[in-house]
Amino acid sequence: MKSELKRAVFKKSNLLLIFMIVSLMLINTYYSGWKTALSAGRSQDLLELGNDMVEYYEKYFGNVFRVWKDGYYTVQALTPLFLVAPYITTMLTEKNNHFRYFCTSRKGNRKYVTQKLMAIVLSGTLIFALSELLFAGLTYLKTAHDTELEYIQDIVSYRADCFISNPFRYFGMIYILHVVYYLCFLIFAVGITSFIKNRIAVVIVPFIVTSLLDMGLPTELQPYVVMRPYYFSFSLKGYIILNLLYVLVGIAVLIISEISYARKGN
């Protein structure tokens, strides 16, 4: 299992993936409002209104919690692609080049599939979780950390009272909710792509299925809503149900795929 995780996590391409995710988050939050805060001190219009107005713009638009929330908007839409990119195609590759036969002869099919599933899920989750932490750390250094109501109002709409009472704990919980979602989604992604024999399709199908779920499911179960725990449309009940469905469907389809593979050999 350790060697499998090393293969999955310590790939040079993962560094590029982390760079892409963090860059997209930085670009998104910059143009969503952070730019206003960073340039407030150089704005002649604001300087003419006085230093108090400059300070307000810096602390309101450059508030760390506003920056963190705004950074996730674009990346969220691409999350299904970024999550599966690190390692999901290895199952297909090892089937096609018959390396899987060598692995299963040594440790058994069940152990092979379990370890491969865990490696895919943990590697994808780890890459995204590290990217979010890196983004949070970088932006923390250049943002305002004031928690007065005038600066943090209208940042979140779901359980705003909890956010106002302890903003850092609130965003810590959002981070945990994201990580759990990534884990569950990747189990689902492995399952629904286990029958596919094309590498490009393996990467794209989870993204397409997620888009279809967004269009077909009730609002509280839509992935787009579940991934944004700070908006009023978010429902903890919907979050739990969707993640349970991800896990159950993913494991069920993977089992069916393995039974079919054992019979047909490909």
PDB file of C-alpha atoms in Angstrom:
ATOM      1  CA  MET A   1       0.000   0.000   0.000  1.00  0.00           C
ATOM      2  CA  LYS A   2       2.854   2.382   0.822  1.00  0.00           C
ATOM      3  CA  SER A   3       4.479   1.890  -2.562  1.00  0.00           C
ATOM      4  CA  GLU A   4       1.106   2.395  -4.265  1.00  0.00           C
ATOM      5  CA  LEU A   5       0.591   5.696  -2.441  1.00  0.00           C
ATOM      6  CA  LYS A   6       4.123   6.842  -3.274  1.00  0.00           C
ATOM      7  CA  ARG A   7       3.447   6.187  -6.959  1.00  0.00           C
ATOM      8  CA  ALA A   8       0.173   8.088  -6.715  1.00  0.00           C
ATOM      9  CA  VAL A   9       1.292  11.110  -4.685  1.00  0.00           C
ATOM     10  CA  PHE A  10       4.956  11.731  -5.489  1.00  0.00           C
ATOM     11  CA  LYS A  11       4.575  12.417  -9.179  1.00  0.00           C
ATOM     12  CA  LYS A  12       6.121  15.477 -10.787  1.00  0.00           C
ATOM     13  CA  SER A  13       2.866  16.151 -12.611  1.00  0.00           C
ATOM     14  CA  ASN A  14       1.120  16.594  -9.253  1.00  0.00           C
ATOM     15  CA  LEU A  15       3.249  19.648  -8.537  1.00  0.00           C
ATOM     16  CA  LEU A  16       1.999  21.162 -11.778  1.00  0.00           C
ATOM     17  CA  LEU A  17      -1.555  20.274 -10.789  1.00  0.00           C
ATOM     18  CA  ILE A  18      -1.176  21.980  -7.408  1.00  0.00           C
ATOM     19  CA  PHE A  19       0.298  25.033  -9.116  1.00  0.00           C
ATOM     20  CA  MET A  20      -2.656  25.170 -11.537  1.00  0.00           C
ATOM     21  CA  ILE A  21      -5.258  24.875  -8.772  1.00  0.00           C
ATOM     22  CA  VAL A  22      -3.644  27.520  -6.567  1.00  0.00           C
ATOM     23  CA  SER A  23      -3.127  29.846  -9.544  1.00  0.00           C
ATOM     24  CA  LEU A  24      -6.779  29.570 -10.569  1.00  0.00           C
ATOM     25  CA  MET A  25      -7.881  30.295  -7.018  1.00  0.00           C
ATOM     26  CA  LEU A  26      -5.610  33.321  -6.809  1.00  0.00           C
ATOM     27  CA  ILE A  27      -6.789  34.680 -10.162  1.00  0.00           C
ATOM     28  CA  ASN A  28     -10.426  34.177  -9.250  1.00  0.00           C
ATOM     29  CA  THR A  29     -10.238  35.888  -5.871  1.00  0.00           C
ATOM     30  CA  TYR A  30      -8.100  38.699  -7.303  1.00  0.00           C
ATOM     31  CA  TYR A  31     -10.674  39.660  -9.906  1.00  0.00           C
ATOM     32  CA  SER A  32     -13.630  38.972  -7.595  1.00  0.00           C
ATOM     33  CA  GLY A  33     -12.710  41.865  -5.326  1.00  0.00           C
ATOM     34  CA  TRP A  34      -9.288  41.410  -3.772  1.00  0.00           C
ATOM     35  CA  LYS A  35      -7.832  43.610  -6.518  1.00  0.00           C
ATOM     36  CA  THR A  36      -9.818  46.534  -5.087  1.00  0.00           C
ATOM     37  CA  ALA A  37      -8.227  46.074  -1.671  1.00  0.00           C
ATOM     38  CA  LEU A  38      -4.696  45.657  -3.001  1.00  0.00           C
ATOM     39  CA  SER A  39      -4.930  48.800  -5.125  1.00  0.00           C
ATOM     40  CA  ALA A  40      -6.864  50.938  -2.618  1.00  0.00           C
ATOM     41  CA  GLY A  41      -3.733  52.637  -1.320  1.00  0.00           C
ATOM     42  CA  ARG A  42      -2.845  53.787  -4.850  1.00  0.00           C
ATOM     43  CA  SER A  43      -6.317  55.018  -5.813  1.00  0.00           C
ATOM     44  CA  GLN A  44      -6.390  58.806  -6.115  1.00  0.00           C
ATOM     45  CA  ASP A  45     -10.189  58.845  -5.751  1.00  0.00           C
ATOM     46  CA  LEU A  46     -10.021  57.008  -2.433  1.00  0.00           C
ATOM     47  CA  LEU A  47      -7.015  58.992  -1.206  1.00  0.00           C
ATOM     48  CA  GLU A  48      -8.965  62.189  -1.765  1.00  0.00           C
ATOM     49  CA  LEU A  49     -11.728  60.820   0.489  1.00  0.00           C
ATOM     50  CA  GLY A  50      -9.220  60.199   3.255  1.00  0.00           C
ATOM     51  CA  ASN A  51      -7.209  57.401   4.820  1.00  0.00           C
ATOM     52  CA  ASP A  52     -10.262  56.040   6.625  1.00  0.00           C
ATOM     53  CA  MET A  53     -11.910  55.175   3.303  1.00  0.00           C
ATOM     54  CA  VAL A  54      -8.730  53.531   2.031  1.00  0.00           C
ATOM     55  CA  GLU A  55      -8.501  51.472   5.197  1.00  0.00           C
ATOM     56  CA  TYR A  56     -12.145  50.438   4.903  1.00  0.00           C
ATOM     57  CA  TYR A  57     -11.670  49.200   1.328  1.00  0.00           C
ATOM     58  CA  GLU A  58      -8.548  47.282   2.336  1.00  0.00           C
ATOM     59  CA  LYS A  59     -10.259  45.595   5.261  1.00  0.00           C
ATOM     60  CA  TYR A  60     -13.584  44.950   3.520  1.00  0.00           C
ATOM     61  CA  PHE A  61     -12.539  43.735   0.045  1.00  0.00           C
ATOM     62  CA  GLY A  62      -9.258  42.363   1.354  1.00  0.00           C
ATOM     63  CA  ASN A  63     -10.787  40.508   4.272  1.00  0.00           C
ATOM     64  CA  VAL A  64      -9.237  37.054   4.496  1.00  0.00           C
ATOM     65  CA  PHE A  65     -12.593  35.269   4.692  1.00  0.00           C
ATOM     66  CA  ARG A  66     -13.966  37.077   1.652  1.00  0.00           C
ATOM     67  CA  VAL A  67     -10.799  36.225  -0.263  1.00  0.00           C
ATOM     68  CA  TRP A  68     -10.977  32.555   0.775  1.00  0.00           C
ATOM     69  CA  LYS A  69     -14.598  32.239  -0.290  1.00  0.00           C
ATOM     70  CA  ASP A  70     -14.147  33.990  -3.632  1.00  0.00           C
ATOM     71  CA  GLY A  71     -11.126  31.896  -4.550  1.00  0.00           C
ATOM     72  CA  TYR A  72     -13.127  28.694  -4.794  1.00  0.00           C
ATOM     73  CA  TYR A  73     -15.684  29.735  -7.406  1.00  0.00           C
ATOM     74  CA  THR A  74     -13.954  28.768 -10.678  1.00  0.00           C
ATOM     75  CA  VAL A  75     -11.997  25.820  -9.284  1.00  0.00           C
ATOM     76  CA  GLN A  76     -15.199  24.333  -7.921  1.00  0.00           C
ATOM     77  CA  ALA A  77     -16.565  23.842 -11.444  1.00  0.00           C
ATOM     78  CA  LEU A  78     -13.368  22.026 -12.452  1.00  0.00           C
ATOM     79  CA  THR A  79     -13.041  19.989  -9.262  1.00  0.00           C
ATOM     80  CA  PRO A  80     -14.170  16.689 -10.863  1.00  0.00           C
ATOM     81  CA  LEU A  81     -11.362  17.004 -13.428  1.00  0.00           C
ATOM     82  CA  PHE A  82      -8.676  17.998 -10.939  1.00  0.00           C
ATOM     83  CA  LEU A  83      -9.615  15.244  -8.486  1.00  0.00           C
ATOM     84  CA  VAL A  84      -9.398  12.382 -10.960  1.00  0.00           C
ATOM     85  CA  ALA A  85      -6.367  13.673 -12.865  1.00  0.00           C
ATOM     86  CA  PRO A  86      -3.567  12.468 -10.551  1.00  0.00           C
ATOM     87  CA  TYR A  87      -4.046   8.686 -10.659  1.00  0.00           C
ATOM     88  CA  ILE A  88      -7.437   7.406 -11.830  1.00  0.00           C
ATOM     89  CA  THR A  89      -6.243   6.249 -15.266  1.00  0.00           C
ATOM     90  CA  THR A  90      -3.753   3.785 -13.720  1.00  0.00           C
ATOM     91  CA  MET A  91      -6.445   1.124 -13.264  1.00  0.00           C
ATOM     92  CA  LEU A  92      -7.203   1.215 -16.970  1.00  0.00           C
ATOM     93  CA  THR A  93      -3.509   1.328 -17.910  1.00  0.00           C
ATOM     94  CA  GLU A  94      -2.697  -1.701 -15.803  1.00  0.00           C
ATOM     95  CA  LYS A  95      -5.595  -3.604 -17.355  1.00  0.00           C
ATOM     96  CA  ASN A  96      -4.472  -2.766 -20.874  1.00  0.00           C
ATOM     97  CA  ASN A  97      -0.783  -3.600 -20.420  1.00  0.00           C
ATOM     98  CA  HIS A  98      -1.594  -6.721 -18.353  1.00  0.00           C
ATOM     99  CA  PHE A  99       0.442  -5.450 -15.384  1.00  0.00           C
ATOM    100  CA  ARG A 100      -2.676  -6.121 -13.319  1.00  0.00           C
ATOM    101  CA  TYR A 101      -2.248  -9.876 -13.802  1.00  0.00           C
ATOM    102  CA  PHE A 102       1.199  -9.635 -12.229  1.00  0.00           C
ATOM    103  CA  CYS A 103      -0.154  -7.639  -9.255  1.00  0.00           C
ATOM    104  CA  THR A 104      -3.160  -9.868  -8.597  1.00  0.00           C
ATOM    105  CA  SER A 105      -1.061 -13.029  -8.794  1.00  0.00           C
ATOM    106  CA  ARG A 106       1.093 -11.684  -5.967  1.00  0.00           C
ATOM    107  CA  LYS A 107      -1.499 -10.210  -3.603  1.00  0.00           C
ATOM    108  CA  GLY A 108      -4.918 -11.303  -4.828  1.00  0.00           C
ATOM    109  CA  ASN A 109      -7.565  -9.431  -6.736  1.00  0.00           C
ATOM    110  CA  ARG A 110      -9.491  -8.069  -3.733  1.00  0.00           C
ATOM    111  CA  LYS A 111      -6.377  -6.624  -2.112  1.00  0.00           C
ATOM    112  CA  TYR A 112      -5.236  -5.152  -5.424  1.00  0.00           C
ATOM    113  CA  VAL A 113      -8.561  -3.406  -6.075  1.00  0.00           C
ATOM    114  CA  THR A 114      -8.813  -2.148  -2.479  1.00  0.00           C
ATOM    115  CA  GLN A 115      -5.306  -0.710  -2.509  1.00  0.00           C
ATOM    116  CA  LYS A 116      -5.776   0.821  -5.945  1.00  0.00           C
ATOM    117  CA  LEU A 117      -9.062   2.437  -4.878  1.00  0.00           C
ATOM    118  CA  MET A 118      -7.467   3.845  -1.717  1.00  0.00           C
ATOM    119  CA  ALA A 119      -4.484   5.178  -3.655  1.00  0.00           C
ATOM    120  CA  ILE A 120      -6.699   6.949  -6.195  1.00  0.00           C
ATOM    121  CA  VAL A 121      -8.989   8.407  -3.520  1.00  0.00           C
ATOM    122  CA  LEU A 122      -6.226   9.505  -1.164  1.00  0.00           C
ATOM    123  CA  SER A 123      -3.959  10.948  -3.866  1.00  0.00           C
ATOM    124  CA  GLY A 124      -6.689  13.030  -5.490  1.00  0.00           C
ATOM    125  CA  THR A 125      -7.962  14.246  -2.136  1.00  0.00           C
ATOM    126  CA  LEU A 126      -4.479  15.041  -0.864  1.00  0.00           C
ATOM    127  CA  ILE A 127      -3.565  17.074  -3.959  1.00  0.00           C
ATOM    128  CA  PHE A 128      -6.690  19.198  -3.671  1.00  0.00           C
ATOM    129  CA  ALA A 129      -6.516  19.494   0.129  1.00  0.00           C
ATOM    130  CA  LEU A 130      -2.889  20.663  -0.055  1.00  0.00           C
ATOM    131  CA  SER A 131      -3.799  23.149  -2.785  1.00  0.00           C
ATOM    132  CA  GLU A 132      -6.520  24.675  -0.618  1.00  0.00           C
ATOM    133  CA  LEU A 133      -4.168  24.919   2.363  1.00  0.00           C
ATOM    134  CA  LEU A 134      -1.448  26.516   0.244  1.00  0.00           C
ATOM    135  CA  PHE A 135      -3.916  29.026  -1.170  1.00  0.00           C
ATOM    136  CA  ALA A 136      -5.177  29.847   2.338  1.00  0.00           C
ATOM    137  CA  GLY A 137      -1.632  30.322   3.634  1.00  0.00           C
ATOM    138  CA  LEU A 138      -0.483  32.533   0.762  1.00  0.00           C
ATOM    139  CA  THR A 139      -3.520  34.787   0.881  1.00  0.00           C
ATOM    140  CA  TYR A 140      -3.460  35.004   4.670  1.00  0.00           C
ATOM    141  CA  LEU A 141      -0.156  36.838   4.441  1.00  0.00           C
ATOM    142  CA  LYS A 142      -1.599  39.657   2.301  1.00  0.00           C
ATOM    143  CA  THR A 143      -5.126  40.036   3.681  1.00  0.00           C
ATOM    144  CA  ALA A 144      -6.887  41.774   6.553  1.00  0.00           C
ATOM    145  CA  HIS A 145      -7.966  39.556   9.446  1.00  0.00           C
ATOM    146  CA  ASP A 146     -10.499  41.847  11.091  1.00  0.00           C
ATOM    147  CA  THR A 147     -13.628  40.150  12.400  1.00  0.00           C
ATOM    148  CA  GLU A 148     -15.731  43.254  13.048  1.00  0.00           C
ATOM    149  CA  LEU A 149     -19.217  42.948  11.573  1.00  0.00           C
ATOM    150  CA  GLU A 150     -18.769  45.865   9.151  1.00  0.00           C
ATOM    151  CA  TYR A 151     -15.963  43.968   7.403  1.00  0.00           C
ATOM    152  CA  ILE A 152     -17.319  40.412   7.393  1.00  0.00           C
ATOM    153  CA  GLN A 153     -21.002  41.012   6.679  1.00  0.00           C
ATOM    154  CA  ASP A 154     -22.506  39.316   3.615  1.00  0.00           C
ATOM    155  CA  ILE A 155     -19.597  36.907   3.212  1.00  0.00           C
ATOM    156  CA  VAL A 156     -21.693  33.835   4.039  1.00  0.00           C
ATOM    157  CA  SER A 157     -25.429  33.225   4.172  1.00  0.00           C
ATOM    158  CA  TYR A 158     -25.587  29.672   5.578  1.00  0.00           C
ATOM    159  CA  ARG A 159     -25.486  29.741   9.387  1.00  0.00           C
ATOM    160  CA  ALA A 160     -24.172  33.311   9.307  1.00  0.00           C
ATOM    161  CA  ASP A 161     -24.509  33.514  13.096  1.00  0.00           C
ATOM    162  CA  CYS A 162     -21.939  30.727  13.507  1.00  0.00           C
ATOM    163  CA  PHE A 163     -19.615  32.461  11.083  1.00  0.00           C
ATOM    164  CA  ILE A 164     -19.819  35.797  12.884  1.00  0.00           C
ATOM    165  CA  SER A 165     -19.185  34.199  16.276  1.00  0.00           C
ATOM    166  CA  ASN A 166     -16.048  32.384  15.093  1.00  0.00           C
ATOM    167  CA  PRO A 167     -15.052  32.961  11.431  1.00  0.00           C
ATOM    168  CA  PHE A 168     -11.873  30.866  11.523  1.00  0.00           C
ATOM    169  CA  ARG A 169     -13.655  27.840  12.986  1.00  0.00           C
ATOM    170  CA  TYR A 170     -16.423  28.261  10.391  1.00  0.00           C
ATOM    171  CA  PHE A 171     -13.966  28.136   7.502  1.00  0.00           C
ATOM    172  CA  GLY A 172     -12.132  25.270   9.184  1.00  0.00           C
ATOM    173  CA  MET A 173     -15.385  23.300   9.058  1.00  0.00           C
ATOM    174  CA  ILE A 174     -15.836  24.240   5.394  1.00  0.00           C
ATOM    175  CA  TYR A 175     -12.373  22.839   4.700  1.00  0.00           C
ATOM    176  CA  ILE A 176     -13.290  19.557   6.417  1.00  0.00           C
ATOM    177  CA  LEU A 177     -16.565  19.377   4.452  1.00  0.00           C
ATOM    178  CA  HIS A 178     -14.604  19.863   1.230  1.00  0.00           C
ATOM    179  CA  VAL A 179     -12.128  17.093   2.081  1.00  0.00           C
ATOM    180  CA  VAL A 180     -14.902  14.615   2.948  1.00  0.00           C
ATOM    181  CA  TYR A 181     -16.667  15.493  -0.301  1.00  0.00           C
ATOM    182  CA  TYR A 182     -13.485  14.852  -2.291  1.00  0.00           C
ATOM    183  CA  LEU A 183     -13.047  11.421  -0.696  1.00  0.00           C
ATOM    184  CA  CYS A 184     -16.638  10.378  -1.398  1.00  0.00           C
ATOM    185  CA  PHE A 185     -16.684  11.770  -4.925  1.00  0.00           C
ATOM    186  CA  LEU A 186     -13.516   9.914  -5.876  1.00  0.00           C
ATOM    187  CA  ILE A 187     -15.007   6.600  -4.742  1.00  0.00           C
ATOM    188  CA  PHE A 188     -17.941   7.406  -7.011  1.00  0.00           C
ATOM    189  CA  ALA A 189     -15.628   8.414  -9.872  1.00  0.00           C
ATOM    190  CA  VAL A 190     -13.641   5.170  -9.663  1.00  0.00           C
ATOM    191  CA  GLY A 191     -16.853   3.160  -9.744  1.00  0.00           C
ATOM    192  CA  ILE A 192     -18.526   4.872 -12.707  1.00  0.00           C
ATOM    193  CA  THR A 193     -15.341   4.781 -14.805  1.00  0.00           C
ATOM    194  CA  SER A 194     -14.460   1.157 -14.042  1.00  0.00           C
ATOM    195  CA  PHE A 195     -16.214  -0.073 -17.224  1.00  0.00           C
ATOM    196  CA  ILE A 196     -14.622   2.552 -19.492  1.00  0.00           C
ATOM    197  CA  LYS A 197     -11.733   1.553 -21.757  1.00  0.00           C
ATOM    198  CA  ASN A 198     -10.645   4.970 -23.039  1.00  0.00           C
ATOM    199  CA  ARG A 199      -8.176   7.079 -21.019  1.00  0.00           C
ATOM    200  CA  ILE A 200      -9.644  10.434 -22.014  1.00  0.00           C
ATOM    201  CA  ALA A 201     -13.169   9.269 -21.226  1.00  0.00           C
ATOM    202  CA  VAL A 202     -12.058   8.068 -17.786  1.00  0.00           C
ATOM    203  CA  VAL A 203     -11.002  11.628 -16.926  1.00  0.00           C
ATOM    204  CA  ILE A 204     -13.925  13.432 -18.564  1.00  0.00           C
ATOM    205  CA  VAL A 205     -16.874  11.217 -17.579  1.00  0.00           C
ATOM    206  CA  PRO A 206     -16.896  12.193 -13.850  1.00  0.00           C
ATOM    207  CA  PHE A 207     -17.061  15.851 -14.891  1.00  0.00           C
ATOM    208  CA  ILE A 208     -19.946  15.173 -17.293  1.00  0.00           C
ATOM    209  CA  VAL A 209     -21.855  13.083 -14.758  1.00  0.00           C
ATOM    210  CA  THR A 210     -21.453  15.813 -12.137  1.00  0.00           C
ATOM    211  CA  SER A 211     -22.858  18.373 -14.569  1.00  0.00           C
ATOM    212  CA  LEU A 212     -25.836  16.113 -15.261  1.00  0.00           C
ATOM    213  CA  LEU A 213     -26.439  15.653 -11.532  1.00  0.00           C
ATOM    214  CA  ASP A 214     -26.447  19.420 -11.137  1.00  0.00           C
ATOM    215  CA  MET A 215     -29.227  19.642 -13.701  1.00  0.00           C
ATOM    216  CA  GLY A 216     -31.289  16.655 -12.572  1.00  0.00           C
ATOM    217  CA  LEU A 217     -31.133  16.478  -8.778  1.00  0.00           C
ATOM    218  CA  PRO A 218     -33.121  18.556  -6.264  1.00  0.00           C
ATOM    219  CA  THR A 219     -31.307  21.735  -5.237  1.00  0.00           C
ATOM    220  CA  GLU A 220     -30.049  20.479  -1.878  1.00  0.00           C
ATOM    221  CA  LEU A 221     -28.475  17.407  -3.527  1.00  0.00           C
ATOM    222  CA  GLN A 222     -26.794  19.154  -6.436  1.00  0.00           C
ATOM    223  CA  PRO A 223     -22.973  18.859  -6.333  1.00  0.00           C
ATOM    224  CA  TYR A 224     -22.633  22.563  -7.159  1.00  0.00           C
ATOM    225  CA  VAL A 225     -24.668  23.410  -4.036  1.00  0.00           C
ATOM    226  CA  VAL A 226     -23.115  20.768  -1.782  1.00  0.00           C
ATOM    227  CA  MET A 227     -19.614  22.040  -2.563  1.00  0.00           C
ATOM    228  CA  ARG A 228     -20.478  25.560  -1.367  1.00  0.00           C
ATOM    229  CA  PRO A 229     -21.311  25.251   2.356  1.00  0.00           C
ATOM    230  CA  TYR A 230     -21.399  29.017   2.870  1.00  0.00           C
ATOM    231  CA  TYR A 231     -24.513  29.793   0.770  1.00  0.00           C
ATOM    232  CA  PHE A 232     -28.108  29.712   2.001  1.00  0.00           C
ATOM    233  CA  SER A 233     -29.035  26.950  -0.478  1.00  0.00           C
ATOM    234  CA  PHE A 234     -26.633  24.539   1.261  1.00  0.00           C
ATOM    235  CA  SER A 235     -28.219  21.798   3.354  1.00  0.00           C
ATOM    236  CA  LEU A 236     -26.269  19.550   5.728  1.00  0.00           C
ATOM    237  CA  LYS A 237     -28.872  16.849   5.137  1.00  0.00           C
ATOM    238  CA  GLY A 238     -28.374  17.139   1.373  1.00  0.00           C
ATOM    239  CA  TYR A 239     -24.596  17.048   1.844  1.00  0.00           C
ATOM    240  CA  ILE A 240     -24.786  13.798   3.829  1.00  0.00           C
ATOM    241  CA  ILE A 241     -27.243  12.146   1.426  1.00  0.00           C
ATOM    242  CA  LEU A 242     -25.217  13.006  -1.695  1.00  0.00           C
ATOM    243  CA  ASN A 243     -21.964  11.754  -0.180  1.00  0.00           C
ATOM    244  CA  LEU A 244     -23.600   8.526   0.956  1.00  0.00           C
ATOM    245  CA  LEU A 245     -24.971   8.050  -2.553  1.00  0.00           C
ATOM    246  CA  TYR A 246     -21.513   8.672  -3.991  1.00  0.00           C
ATOM    247  CA  VAL A 247     -19.980   5.975  -1.797  1.00  0.00           C
ATOM    248  CA  LEU A 248     -22.752   3.401  -2.213  1.00  0.00           C
ATOM    249  CA  VAL A 249     -23.083   3.813  -5.977  1.00  0.00           C
ATOM    250  CA  GLY A 250     -19.319   3.932  -6.482  1.00  0.00           C
ATOM    251  CA  ILE A 251     -18.650   0.732  -4.533  1.00  0.00           C
ATOM    252  CA  ALA A 252     -21.640  -1.091  -6.051  1.00  0.00           C
ATOM    253  CA  VAL A 253     -20.635  -0.267  -9.651  1.00  0.00           C
ATOM    254  CA  LEU A 254     -16.997  -1.139  -8.938  1.00  0.00           C
ATOM    255  CA  ILE A 255     -18.024  -4.550  -7.590  1.00  0.00           C
ATOM    256  CA  ILE A 256     -20.178  -5.214 -10.664  1.00  0.00           C
ATOM    257  CA  SER A 257     -17.281  -4.157 -12.883  1.00  0.00           C
ATOM    258  CA  GLU A 258     -14.887  -6.489 -11.091  1.00  0.00           C
ATOM    259  CA  ILE A 259     -17.289  -9.411 -11.420  1.00  0.00           C
ATOM    260  CA  SER A 260     -17.577  -8.697 -15.143  1.00  0.00           C
ATOM    261  CA  TYR A 261     -13.788  -8.374 -15.468  1.00  0.00           C
ATOM    262  CA  ALA A 262     -13.246 -11.692 -13.675  1.00  0.00           C
ATOM    263  CA  ARG A 263     -15.561 -13.398 -16.166  1.00  0.00           C
ATOM    264  CA  LYS A 264     -14.429 -11.762 -19.386  1.00  0.00           C
ATOM    265  CA  GLY A 265     -10.833 -10.859 -18.616  1.00  0.00           C
ATOM    266  CA  ASN A 266     -11.072  -7.254 -19.915  1.00  0.00           C
TER     267      ASN A 266
END
